[in-house]
PDB file of C-alpha atoms and ligand atoms in Angstrom:
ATOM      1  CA  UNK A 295      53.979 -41.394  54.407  1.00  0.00           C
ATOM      2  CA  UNK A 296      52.355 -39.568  51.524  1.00  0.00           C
ATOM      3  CA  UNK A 297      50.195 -36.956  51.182  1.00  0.00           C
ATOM      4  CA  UNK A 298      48.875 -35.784  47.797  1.00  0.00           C
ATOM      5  CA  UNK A 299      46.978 -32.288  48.067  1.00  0.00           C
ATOM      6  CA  UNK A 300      44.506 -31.067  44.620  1.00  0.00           C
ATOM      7  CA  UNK A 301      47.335 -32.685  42.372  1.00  0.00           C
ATOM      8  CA  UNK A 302      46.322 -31.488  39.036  1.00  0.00           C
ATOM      9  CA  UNK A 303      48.519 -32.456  35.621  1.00  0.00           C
ATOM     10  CA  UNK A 304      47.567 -30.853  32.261  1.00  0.00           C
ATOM     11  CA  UNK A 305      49.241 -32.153  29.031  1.00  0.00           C
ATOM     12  CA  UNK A 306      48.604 -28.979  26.635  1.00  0.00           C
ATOM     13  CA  UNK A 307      45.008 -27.641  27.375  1.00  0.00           C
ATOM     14  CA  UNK A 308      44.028 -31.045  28.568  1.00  0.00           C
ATOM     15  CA  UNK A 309      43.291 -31.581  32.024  1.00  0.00           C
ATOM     16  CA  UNK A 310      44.135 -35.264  32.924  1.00  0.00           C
ATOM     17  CA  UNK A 311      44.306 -35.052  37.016  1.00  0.00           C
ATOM     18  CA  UNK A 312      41.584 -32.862  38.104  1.00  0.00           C
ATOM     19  CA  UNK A 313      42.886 -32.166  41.752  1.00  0.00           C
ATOM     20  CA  UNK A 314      43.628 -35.510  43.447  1.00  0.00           C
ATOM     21  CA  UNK A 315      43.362 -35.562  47.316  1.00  0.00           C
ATOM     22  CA  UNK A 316      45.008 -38.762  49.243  1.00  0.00           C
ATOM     23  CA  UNK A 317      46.755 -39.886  51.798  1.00  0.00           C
ATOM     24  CA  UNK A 318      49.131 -43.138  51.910  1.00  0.00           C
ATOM     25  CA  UNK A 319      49.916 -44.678  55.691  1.00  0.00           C
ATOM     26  CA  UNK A 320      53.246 -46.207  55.943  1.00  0.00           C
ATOM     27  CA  UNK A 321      52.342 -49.622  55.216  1.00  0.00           C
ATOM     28  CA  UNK A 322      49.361 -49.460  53.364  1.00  0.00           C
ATOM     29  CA  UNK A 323      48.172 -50.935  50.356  1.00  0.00           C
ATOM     30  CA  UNK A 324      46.391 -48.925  48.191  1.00  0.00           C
ATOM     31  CA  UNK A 325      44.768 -50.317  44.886  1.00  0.00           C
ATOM     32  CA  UNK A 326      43.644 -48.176  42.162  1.00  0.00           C
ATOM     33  CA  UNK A 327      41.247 -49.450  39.957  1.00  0.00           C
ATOM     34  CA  UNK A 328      39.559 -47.405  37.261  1.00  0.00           C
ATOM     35  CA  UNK A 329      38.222 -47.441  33.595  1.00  0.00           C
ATOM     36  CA  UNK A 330      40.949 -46.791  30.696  1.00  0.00           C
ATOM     37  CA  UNK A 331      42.504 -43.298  30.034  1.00  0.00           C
ATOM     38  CA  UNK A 332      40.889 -42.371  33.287  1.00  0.00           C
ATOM     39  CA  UNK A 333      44.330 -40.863  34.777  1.00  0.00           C
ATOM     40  CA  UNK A 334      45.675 -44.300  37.218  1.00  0.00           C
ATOM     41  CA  UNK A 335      49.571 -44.486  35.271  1.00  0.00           C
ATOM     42  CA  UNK A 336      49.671 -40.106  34.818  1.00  0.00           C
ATOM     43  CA  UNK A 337      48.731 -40.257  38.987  1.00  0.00           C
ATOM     44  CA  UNK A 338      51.491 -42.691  39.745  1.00  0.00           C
ATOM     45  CA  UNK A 339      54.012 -41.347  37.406  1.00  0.00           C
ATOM     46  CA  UNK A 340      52.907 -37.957  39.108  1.00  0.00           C
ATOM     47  CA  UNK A 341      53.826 -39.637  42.485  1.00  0.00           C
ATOM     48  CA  UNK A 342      57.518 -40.448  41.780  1.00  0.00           C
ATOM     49  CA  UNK A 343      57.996 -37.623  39.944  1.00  0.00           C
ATOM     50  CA  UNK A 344      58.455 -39.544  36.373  1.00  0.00           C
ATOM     51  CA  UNK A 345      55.784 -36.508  35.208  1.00  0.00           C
ATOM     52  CA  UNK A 346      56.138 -32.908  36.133  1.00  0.00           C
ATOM     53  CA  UNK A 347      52.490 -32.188  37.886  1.00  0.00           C
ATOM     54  CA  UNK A 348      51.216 -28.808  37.045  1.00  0.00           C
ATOM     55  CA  UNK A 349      49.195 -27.900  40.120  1.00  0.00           C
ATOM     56  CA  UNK A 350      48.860 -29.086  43.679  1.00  0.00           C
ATOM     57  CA  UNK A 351      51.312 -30.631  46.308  1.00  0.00           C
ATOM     58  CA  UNK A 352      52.922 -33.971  47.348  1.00  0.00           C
ATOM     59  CA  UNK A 353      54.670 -34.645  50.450  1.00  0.00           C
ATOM     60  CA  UNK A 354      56.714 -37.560  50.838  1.00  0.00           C
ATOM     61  CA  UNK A 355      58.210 -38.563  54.359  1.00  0.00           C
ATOM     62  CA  UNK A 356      57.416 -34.969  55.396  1.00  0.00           C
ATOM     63  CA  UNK A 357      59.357 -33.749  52.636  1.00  0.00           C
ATOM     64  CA  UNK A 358      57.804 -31.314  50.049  1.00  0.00           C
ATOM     65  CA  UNK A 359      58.893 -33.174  46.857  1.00  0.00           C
ATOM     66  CA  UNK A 360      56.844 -30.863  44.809  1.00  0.00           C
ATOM     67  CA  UNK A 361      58.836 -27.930  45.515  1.00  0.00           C
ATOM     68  CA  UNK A 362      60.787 -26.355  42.884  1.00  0.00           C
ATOM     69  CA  UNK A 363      64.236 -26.797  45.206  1.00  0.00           C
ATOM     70  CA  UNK A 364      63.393 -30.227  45.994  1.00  0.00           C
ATOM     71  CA  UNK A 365      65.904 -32.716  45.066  1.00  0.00           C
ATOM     72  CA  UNK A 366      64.380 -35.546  43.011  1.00  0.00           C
ATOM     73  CA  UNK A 367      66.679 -38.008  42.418  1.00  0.00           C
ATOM     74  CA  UNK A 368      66.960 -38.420  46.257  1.00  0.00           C
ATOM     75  CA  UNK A 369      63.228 -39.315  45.972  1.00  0.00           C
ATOM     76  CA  UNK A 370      62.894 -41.406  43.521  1.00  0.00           C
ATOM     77  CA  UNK A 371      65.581 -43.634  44.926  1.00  0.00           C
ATOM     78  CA  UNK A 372      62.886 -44.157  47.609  1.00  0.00           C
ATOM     79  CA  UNK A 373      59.676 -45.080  45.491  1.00  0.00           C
ATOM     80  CA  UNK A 374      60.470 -48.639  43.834  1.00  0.00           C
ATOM     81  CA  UNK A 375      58.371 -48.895  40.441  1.00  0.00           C
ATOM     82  CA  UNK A 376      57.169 -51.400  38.682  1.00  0.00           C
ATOM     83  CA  UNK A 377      55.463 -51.270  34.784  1.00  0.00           C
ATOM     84  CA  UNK A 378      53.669 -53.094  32.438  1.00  0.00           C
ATOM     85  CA  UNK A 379      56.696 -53.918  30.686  1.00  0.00           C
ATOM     86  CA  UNK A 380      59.899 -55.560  32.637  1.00  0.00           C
ATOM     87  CA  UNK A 381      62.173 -53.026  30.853  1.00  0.00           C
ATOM     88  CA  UNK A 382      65.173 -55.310  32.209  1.00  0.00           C
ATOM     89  CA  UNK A 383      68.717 -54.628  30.665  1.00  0.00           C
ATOM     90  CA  UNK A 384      68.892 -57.341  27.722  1.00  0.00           C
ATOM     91  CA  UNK A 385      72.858 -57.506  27.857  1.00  0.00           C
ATOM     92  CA  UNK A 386      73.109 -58.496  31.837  1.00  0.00           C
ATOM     93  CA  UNK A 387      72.438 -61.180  33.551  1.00  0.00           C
ATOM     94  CA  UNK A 388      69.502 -61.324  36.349  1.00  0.00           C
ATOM     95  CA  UNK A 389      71.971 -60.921  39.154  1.00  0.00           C
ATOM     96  CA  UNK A 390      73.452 -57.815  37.247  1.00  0.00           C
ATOM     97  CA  UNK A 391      70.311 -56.433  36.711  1.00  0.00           C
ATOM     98  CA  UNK A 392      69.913 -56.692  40.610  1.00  0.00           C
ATOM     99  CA  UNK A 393      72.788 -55.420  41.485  1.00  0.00           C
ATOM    100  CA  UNK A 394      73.369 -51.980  38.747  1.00  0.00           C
ATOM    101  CA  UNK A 395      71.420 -49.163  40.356  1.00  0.00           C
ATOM    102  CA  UNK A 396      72.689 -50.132  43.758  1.00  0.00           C
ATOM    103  CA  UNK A 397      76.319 -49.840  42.965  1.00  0.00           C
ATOM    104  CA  UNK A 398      75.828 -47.100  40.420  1.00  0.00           C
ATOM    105  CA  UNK A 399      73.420 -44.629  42.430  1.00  0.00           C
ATOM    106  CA  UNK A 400      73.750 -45.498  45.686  1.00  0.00           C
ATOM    107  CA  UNK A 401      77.471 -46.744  45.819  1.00  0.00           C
ATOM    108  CA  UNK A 402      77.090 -49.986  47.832  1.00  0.00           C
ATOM    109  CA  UNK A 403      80.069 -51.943  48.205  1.00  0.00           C
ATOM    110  CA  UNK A 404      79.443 -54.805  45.402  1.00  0.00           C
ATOM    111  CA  UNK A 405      79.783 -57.770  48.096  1.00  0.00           C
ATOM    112  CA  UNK A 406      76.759 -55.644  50.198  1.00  0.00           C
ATOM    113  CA  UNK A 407      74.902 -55.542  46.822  1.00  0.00           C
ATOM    114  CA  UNK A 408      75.265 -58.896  45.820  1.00  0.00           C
ATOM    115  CA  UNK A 409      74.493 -60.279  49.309  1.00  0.00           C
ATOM    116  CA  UNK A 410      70.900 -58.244  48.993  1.00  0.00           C
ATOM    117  CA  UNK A 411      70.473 -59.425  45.239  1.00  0.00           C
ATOM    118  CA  UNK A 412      70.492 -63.046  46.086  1.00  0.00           C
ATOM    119  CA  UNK A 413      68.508 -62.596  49.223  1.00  0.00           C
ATOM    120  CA  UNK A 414      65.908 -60.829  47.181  1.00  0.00           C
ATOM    121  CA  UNK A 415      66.013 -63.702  44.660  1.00  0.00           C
ATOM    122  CA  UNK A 416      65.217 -66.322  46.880  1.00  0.00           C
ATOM    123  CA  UNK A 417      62.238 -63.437  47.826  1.00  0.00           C
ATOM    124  CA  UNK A 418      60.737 -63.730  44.529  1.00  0.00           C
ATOM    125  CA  UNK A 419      61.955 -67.522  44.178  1.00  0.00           C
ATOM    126  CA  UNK A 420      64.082 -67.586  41.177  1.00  0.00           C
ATOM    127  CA  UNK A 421      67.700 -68.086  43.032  1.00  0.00           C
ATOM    128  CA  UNK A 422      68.316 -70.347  40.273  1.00  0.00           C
ATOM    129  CA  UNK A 423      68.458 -67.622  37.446  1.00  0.00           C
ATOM    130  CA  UNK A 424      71.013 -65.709  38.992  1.00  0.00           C
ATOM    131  CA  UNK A 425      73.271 -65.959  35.839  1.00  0.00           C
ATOM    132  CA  UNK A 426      70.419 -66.079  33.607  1.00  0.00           C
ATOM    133  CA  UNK A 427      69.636 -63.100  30.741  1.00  0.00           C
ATOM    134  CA  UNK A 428      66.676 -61.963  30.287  1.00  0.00           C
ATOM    135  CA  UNK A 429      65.824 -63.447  26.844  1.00  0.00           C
ATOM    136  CA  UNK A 430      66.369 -66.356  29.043  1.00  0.00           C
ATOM    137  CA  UNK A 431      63.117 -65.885  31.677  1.00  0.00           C
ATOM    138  CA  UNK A 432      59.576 -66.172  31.141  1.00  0.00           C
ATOM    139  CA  UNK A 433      57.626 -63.305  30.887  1.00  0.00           C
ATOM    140  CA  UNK A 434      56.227 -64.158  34.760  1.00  0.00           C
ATOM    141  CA  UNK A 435      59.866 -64.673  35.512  1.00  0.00           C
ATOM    142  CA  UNK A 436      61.109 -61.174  33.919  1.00  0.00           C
ATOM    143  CA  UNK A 437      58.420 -59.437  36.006  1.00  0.00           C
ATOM    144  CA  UNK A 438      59.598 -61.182  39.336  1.00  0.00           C
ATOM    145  CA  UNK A 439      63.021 -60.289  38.400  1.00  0.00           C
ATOM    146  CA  UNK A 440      61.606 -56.453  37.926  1.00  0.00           C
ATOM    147  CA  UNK A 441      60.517 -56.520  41.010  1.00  0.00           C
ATOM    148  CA  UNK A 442      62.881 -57.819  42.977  1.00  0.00           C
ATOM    149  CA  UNK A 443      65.259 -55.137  41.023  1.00  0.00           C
ATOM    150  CA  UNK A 444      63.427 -52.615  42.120  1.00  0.00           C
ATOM    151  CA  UNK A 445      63.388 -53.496  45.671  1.00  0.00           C
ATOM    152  CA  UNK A 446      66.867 -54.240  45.547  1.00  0.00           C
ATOM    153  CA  UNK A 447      67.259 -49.996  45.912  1.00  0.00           C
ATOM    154  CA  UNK A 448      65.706 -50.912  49.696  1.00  0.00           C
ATOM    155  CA  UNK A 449      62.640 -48.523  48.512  1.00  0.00           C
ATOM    156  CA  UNK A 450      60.024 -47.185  51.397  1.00  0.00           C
ATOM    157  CA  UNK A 451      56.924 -47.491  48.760  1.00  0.00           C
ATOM    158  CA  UNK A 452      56.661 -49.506  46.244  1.00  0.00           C
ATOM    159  CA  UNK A 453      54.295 -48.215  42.966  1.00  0.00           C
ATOM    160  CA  UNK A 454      52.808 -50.745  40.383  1.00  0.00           C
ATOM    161  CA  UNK A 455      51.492 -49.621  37.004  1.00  0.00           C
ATOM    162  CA  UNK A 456      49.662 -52.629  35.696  1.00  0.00           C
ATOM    163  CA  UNK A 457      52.118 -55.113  36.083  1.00  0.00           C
ATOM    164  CA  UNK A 458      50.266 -58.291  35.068  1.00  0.00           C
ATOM    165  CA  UNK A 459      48.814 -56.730  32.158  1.00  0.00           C
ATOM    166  CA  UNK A 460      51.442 -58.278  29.585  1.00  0.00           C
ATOM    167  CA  UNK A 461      51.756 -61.431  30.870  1.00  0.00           C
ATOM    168  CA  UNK A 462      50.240 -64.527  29.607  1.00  0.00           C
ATOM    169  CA  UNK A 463      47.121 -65.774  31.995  1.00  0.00           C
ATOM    170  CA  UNK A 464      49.167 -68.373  33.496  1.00  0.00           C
ATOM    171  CA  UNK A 465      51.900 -66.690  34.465  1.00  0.00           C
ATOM    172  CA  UNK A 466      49.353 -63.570  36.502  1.00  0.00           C
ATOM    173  CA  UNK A 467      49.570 -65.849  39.642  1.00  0.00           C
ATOM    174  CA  UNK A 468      53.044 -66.118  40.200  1.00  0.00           C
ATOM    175  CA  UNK A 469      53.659 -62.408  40.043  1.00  0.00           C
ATOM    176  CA  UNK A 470      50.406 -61.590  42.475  1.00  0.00           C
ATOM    177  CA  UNK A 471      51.806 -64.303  44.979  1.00  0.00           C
ATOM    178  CA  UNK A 472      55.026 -62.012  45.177  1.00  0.00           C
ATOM    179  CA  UNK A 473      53.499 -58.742  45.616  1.00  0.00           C
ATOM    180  CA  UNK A 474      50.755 -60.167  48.091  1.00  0.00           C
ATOM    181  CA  UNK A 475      54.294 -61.611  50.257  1.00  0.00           C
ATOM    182  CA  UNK A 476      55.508 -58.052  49.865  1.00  0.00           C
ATOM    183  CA  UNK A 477      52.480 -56.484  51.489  1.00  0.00           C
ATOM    184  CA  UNK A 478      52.045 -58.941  54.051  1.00  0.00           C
ATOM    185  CA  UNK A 479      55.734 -58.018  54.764  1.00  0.00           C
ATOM    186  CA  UNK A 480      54.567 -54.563  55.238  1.00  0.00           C
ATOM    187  CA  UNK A 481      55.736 -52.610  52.312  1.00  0.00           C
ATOM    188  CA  UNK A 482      53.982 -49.472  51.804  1.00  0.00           C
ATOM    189  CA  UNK A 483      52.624 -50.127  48.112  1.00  0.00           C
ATOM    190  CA  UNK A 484      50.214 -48.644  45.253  1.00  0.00           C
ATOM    191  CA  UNK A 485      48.982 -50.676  42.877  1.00  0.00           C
ATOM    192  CA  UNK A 486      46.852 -50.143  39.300  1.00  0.00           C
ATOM    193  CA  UNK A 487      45.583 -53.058  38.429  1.00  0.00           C
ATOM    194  CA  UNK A 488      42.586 -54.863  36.790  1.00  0.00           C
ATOM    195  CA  UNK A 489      42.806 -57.767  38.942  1.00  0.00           C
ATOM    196  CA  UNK A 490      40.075 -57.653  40.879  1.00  0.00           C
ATOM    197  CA  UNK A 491      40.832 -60.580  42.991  1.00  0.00           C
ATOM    198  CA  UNK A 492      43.634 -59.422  44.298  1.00  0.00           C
ATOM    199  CA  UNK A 493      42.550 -56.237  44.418  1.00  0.00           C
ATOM    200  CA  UNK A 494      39.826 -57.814  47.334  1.00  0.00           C
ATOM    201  CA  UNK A 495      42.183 -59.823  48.770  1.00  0.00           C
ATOM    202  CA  UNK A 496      45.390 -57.826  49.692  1.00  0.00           C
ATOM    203  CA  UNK A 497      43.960 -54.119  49.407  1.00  0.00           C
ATOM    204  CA  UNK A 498      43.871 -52.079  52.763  1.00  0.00           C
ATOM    205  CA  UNK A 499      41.993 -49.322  50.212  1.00  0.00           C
ATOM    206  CA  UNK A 500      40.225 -49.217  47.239  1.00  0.00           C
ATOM    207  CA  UNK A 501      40.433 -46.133  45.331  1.00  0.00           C
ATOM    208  CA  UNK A 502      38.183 -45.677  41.883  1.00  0.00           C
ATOM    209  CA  UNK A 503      39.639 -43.310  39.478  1.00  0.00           C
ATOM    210  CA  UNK A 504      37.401 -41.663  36.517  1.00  0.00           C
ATOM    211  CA  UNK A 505      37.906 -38.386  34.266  1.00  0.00           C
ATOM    212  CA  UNK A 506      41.174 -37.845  36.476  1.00  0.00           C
ATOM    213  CA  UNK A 507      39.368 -37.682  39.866  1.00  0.00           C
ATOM    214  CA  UNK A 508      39.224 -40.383  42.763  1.00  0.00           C
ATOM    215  CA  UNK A 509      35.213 -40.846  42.628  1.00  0.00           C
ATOM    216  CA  UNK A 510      35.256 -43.121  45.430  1.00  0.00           C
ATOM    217  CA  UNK A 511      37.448 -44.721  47.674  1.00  0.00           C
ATOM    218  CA  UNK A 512      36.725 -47.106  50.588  1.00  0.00           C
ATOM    219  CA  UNK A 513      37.426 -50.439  51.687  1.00  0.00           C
ATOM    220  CA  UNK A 514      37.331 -53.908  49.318  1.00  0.00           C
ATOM    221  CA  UNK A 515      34.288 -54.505  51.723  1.00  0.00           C
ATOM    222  CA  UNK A 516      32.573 -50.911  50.762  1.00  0.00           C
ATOM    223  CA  UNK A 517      33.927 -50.582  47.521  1.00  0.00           C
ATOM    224  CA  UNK A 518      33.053 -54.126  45.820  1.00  0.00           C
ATOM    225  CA  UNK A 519      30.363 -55.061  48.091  1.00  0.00           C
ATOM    226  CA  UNK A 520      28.646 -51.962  48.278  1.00  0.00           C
ATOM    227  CA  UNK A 521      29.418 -49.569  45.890  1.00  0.00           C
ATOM    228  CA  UNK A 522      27.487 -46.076  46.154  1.00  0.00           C
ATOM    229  CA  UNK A 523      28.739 -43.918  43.081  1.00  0.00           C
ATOM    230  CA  UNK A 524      26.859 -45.162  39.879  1.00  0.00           C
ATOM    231  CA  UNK A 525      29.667 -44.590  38.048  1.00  0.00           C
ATOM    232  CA  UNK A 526      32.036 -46.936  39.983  1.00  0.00           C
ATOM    233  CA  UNK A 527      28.773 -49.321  40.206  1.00  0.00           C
ATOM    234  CA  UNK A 528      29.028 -49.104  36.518  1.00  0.00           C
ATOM    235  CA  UNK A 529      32.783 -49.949  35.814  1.00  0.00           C
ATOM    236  CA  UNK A 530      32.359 -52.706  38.656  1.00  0.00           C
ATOM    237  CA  UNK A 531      29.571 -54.383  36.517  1.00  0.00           C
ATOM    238  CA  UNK A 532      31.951 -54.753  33.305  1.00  0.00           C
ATOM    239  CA  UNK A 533      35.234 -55.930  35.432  1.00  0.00           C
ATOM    240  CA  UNK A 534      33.383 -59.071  38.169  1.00  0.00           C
TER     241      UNK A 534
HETATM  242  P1  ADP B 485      45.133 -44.835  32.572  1.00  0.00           P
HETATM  243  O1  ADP B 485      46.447 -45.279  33.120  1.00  0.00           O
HETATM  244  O2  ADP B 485      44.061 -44.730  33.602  1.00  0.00           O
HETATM  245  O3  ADP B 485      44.682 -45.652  31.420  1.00  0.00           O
HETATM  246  P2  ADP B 485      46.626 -42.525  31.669  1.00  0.00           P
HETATM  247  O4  ADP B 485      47.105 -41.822  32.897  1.00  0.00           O
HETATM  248  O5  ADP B 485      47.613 -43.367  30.950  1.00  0.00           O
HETATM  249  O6  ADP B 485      45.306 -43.345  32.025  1.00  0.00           O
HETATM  250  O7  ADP B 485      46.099 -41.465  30.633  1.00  0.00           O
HETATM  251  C1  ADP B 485      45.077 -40.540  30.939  1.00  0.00           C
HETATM  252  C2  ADP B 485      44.914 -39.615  29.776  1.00  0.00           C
HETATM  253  O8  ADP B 485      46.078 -38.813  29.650  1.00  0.00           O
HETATM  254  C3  ADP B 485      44.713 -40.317  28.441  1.00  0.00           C
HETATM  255  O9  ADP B 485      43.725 -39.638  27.732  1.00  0.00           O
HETATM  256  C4  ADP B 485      46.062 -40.175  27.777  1.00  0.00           C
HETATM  257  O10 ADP B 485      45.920 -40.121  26.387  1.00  0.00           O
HETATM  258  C5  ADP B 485      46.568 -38.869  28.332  1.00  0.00           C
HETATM  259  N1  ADP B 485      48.038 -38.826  28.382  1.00  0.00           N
HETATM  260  C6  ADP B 485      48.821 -39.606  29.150  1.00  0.00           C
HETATM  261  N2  ADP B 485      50.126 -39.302  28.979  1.00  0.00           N
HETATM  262  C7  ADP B 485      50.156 -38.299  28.077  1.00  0.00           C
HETATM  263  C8  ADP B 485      51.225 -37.541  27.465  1.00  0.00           C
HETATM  264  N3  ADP B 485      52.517 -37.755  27.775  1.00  0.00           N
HETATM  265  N4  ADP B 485      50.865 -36.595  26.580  1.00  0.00           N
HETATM  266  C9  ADP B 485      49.576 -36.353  26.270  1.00  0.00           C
HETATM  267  N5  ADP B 485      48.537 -37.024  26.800  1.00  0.00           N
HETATM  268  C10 ADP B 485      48.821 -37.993  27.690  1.00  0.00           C
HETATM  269 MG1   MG B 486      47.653 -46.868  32.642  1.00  0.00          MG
END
């Protein structure tokens, strides 16, 4: 489904992705794990498009997207994404939220987007804050709702920078227990995250990122149980 070829992205003189090499199966979960600053959010940001990468190639769906006549927005309307931060529109409610980019970018009939907005509620199990404003939801709650927004643009991959990262401890699970029903409902996804649980537990592939290069990549199995680069034995021994 994607295929990234010696993606390289420079901000000034620095060098950030050193040539990245991977390719994503339709349906496959991919989670990137990897010390700070080490390139995981410039790599997926690279991926939809969100940054400009200066060298190297990434086909999506057998379509060039890196080419300069390439149209993005198409694209991006395909890759769901997910941050840190729920970045939710404050003056709508949740079911507005759900239902914006649908109607706006990819003129559904509002009936056909509001149909798929409360389906995708009861998805992420929060029917009941249909009417609800984001001030309104729990920081678990707000990320649930980002999610489910994000899906609501019927994406074919789904990319997550971090997205338990802000939330309180308690409220980790709830989000995890949604993207874990997402995967096992075969959504192509990528994941950054420092949760290393998960990671084990709903990962098809493993891929350690350092100094803007994939060091090693294998699966949960190889990678956790039997690391073989000493710097991703290294980062494991500070994050289990
Ligand atoms: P990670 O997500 O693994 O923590 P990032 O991809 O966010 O790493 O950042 C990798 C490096 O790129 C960091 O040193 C960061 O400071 C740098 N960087 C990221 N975005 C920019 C930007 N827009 N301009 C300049 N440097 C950036
Ligand atoms: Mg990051």
């Amino acid at each position: 489904m994607i295929s990234v070829k010696d993606l390289r992205k420079s901000f000034g003189k620095l060098e950030i992705l050193k040539g990245i090499d991977i390719d994503i199966a339709k349906g496959e979960v991919v989670v990137v794990i990897g010390p700070s600053g080490s390139g995981k959010s410039t790599f997926l940001r690279c991926l939809n498009l969100l940054e400009t990468p200066t060298g190297g190639q990434i086909t999506f769906e057998g379509e060039p997207i890196t080419d300069k006549r390439h149209n993005i927005n198409a694209t991006r309307e395909k890759m769901g994404m997910v941050f840190q931060h729920f970045n939710l529109f404050p003056h709508k409610s949740v079911l507005q939220n759900l239902m914006l980019a649908p109607v706006k970018v990819k003129k559904q009939p509002p009936a056909e987007a509001e149909r798929i907005a409360l389906d995708l509620l009861r998805t992420v199990g929060l029917s009941d804050k249909k009417d609800a404003y984001p001030s309104q939801l729990s920081g678990g709650q707000k990320q649930r709702i980002a999610i489910a927004r994000a899906l609501a643009m019927q994406p074919h991959v789904m990319l997550f920078d971090e997205p338990t990262s802000a939330l309180d401890p308690e409220m980790v699970g709830e989000v995890l227990e949604v993207m874990k029903k997402l995967a096992e409902g075969g959504m192509t996804m990528v994941i950054v995250t420092h949760e290393m649980g998960f990671a084990r537990e709903v990962g098809d592939r493993i891929v350690f990122m350092d100094g803007g290069q994939i060091v090693e990549q294998g699966t949960p199995a190889e990678v956790f149980g039997n690391p073989q680069n000493s710097r991703t034995k290294d980062f494991l021994s500070k994050v289990l």
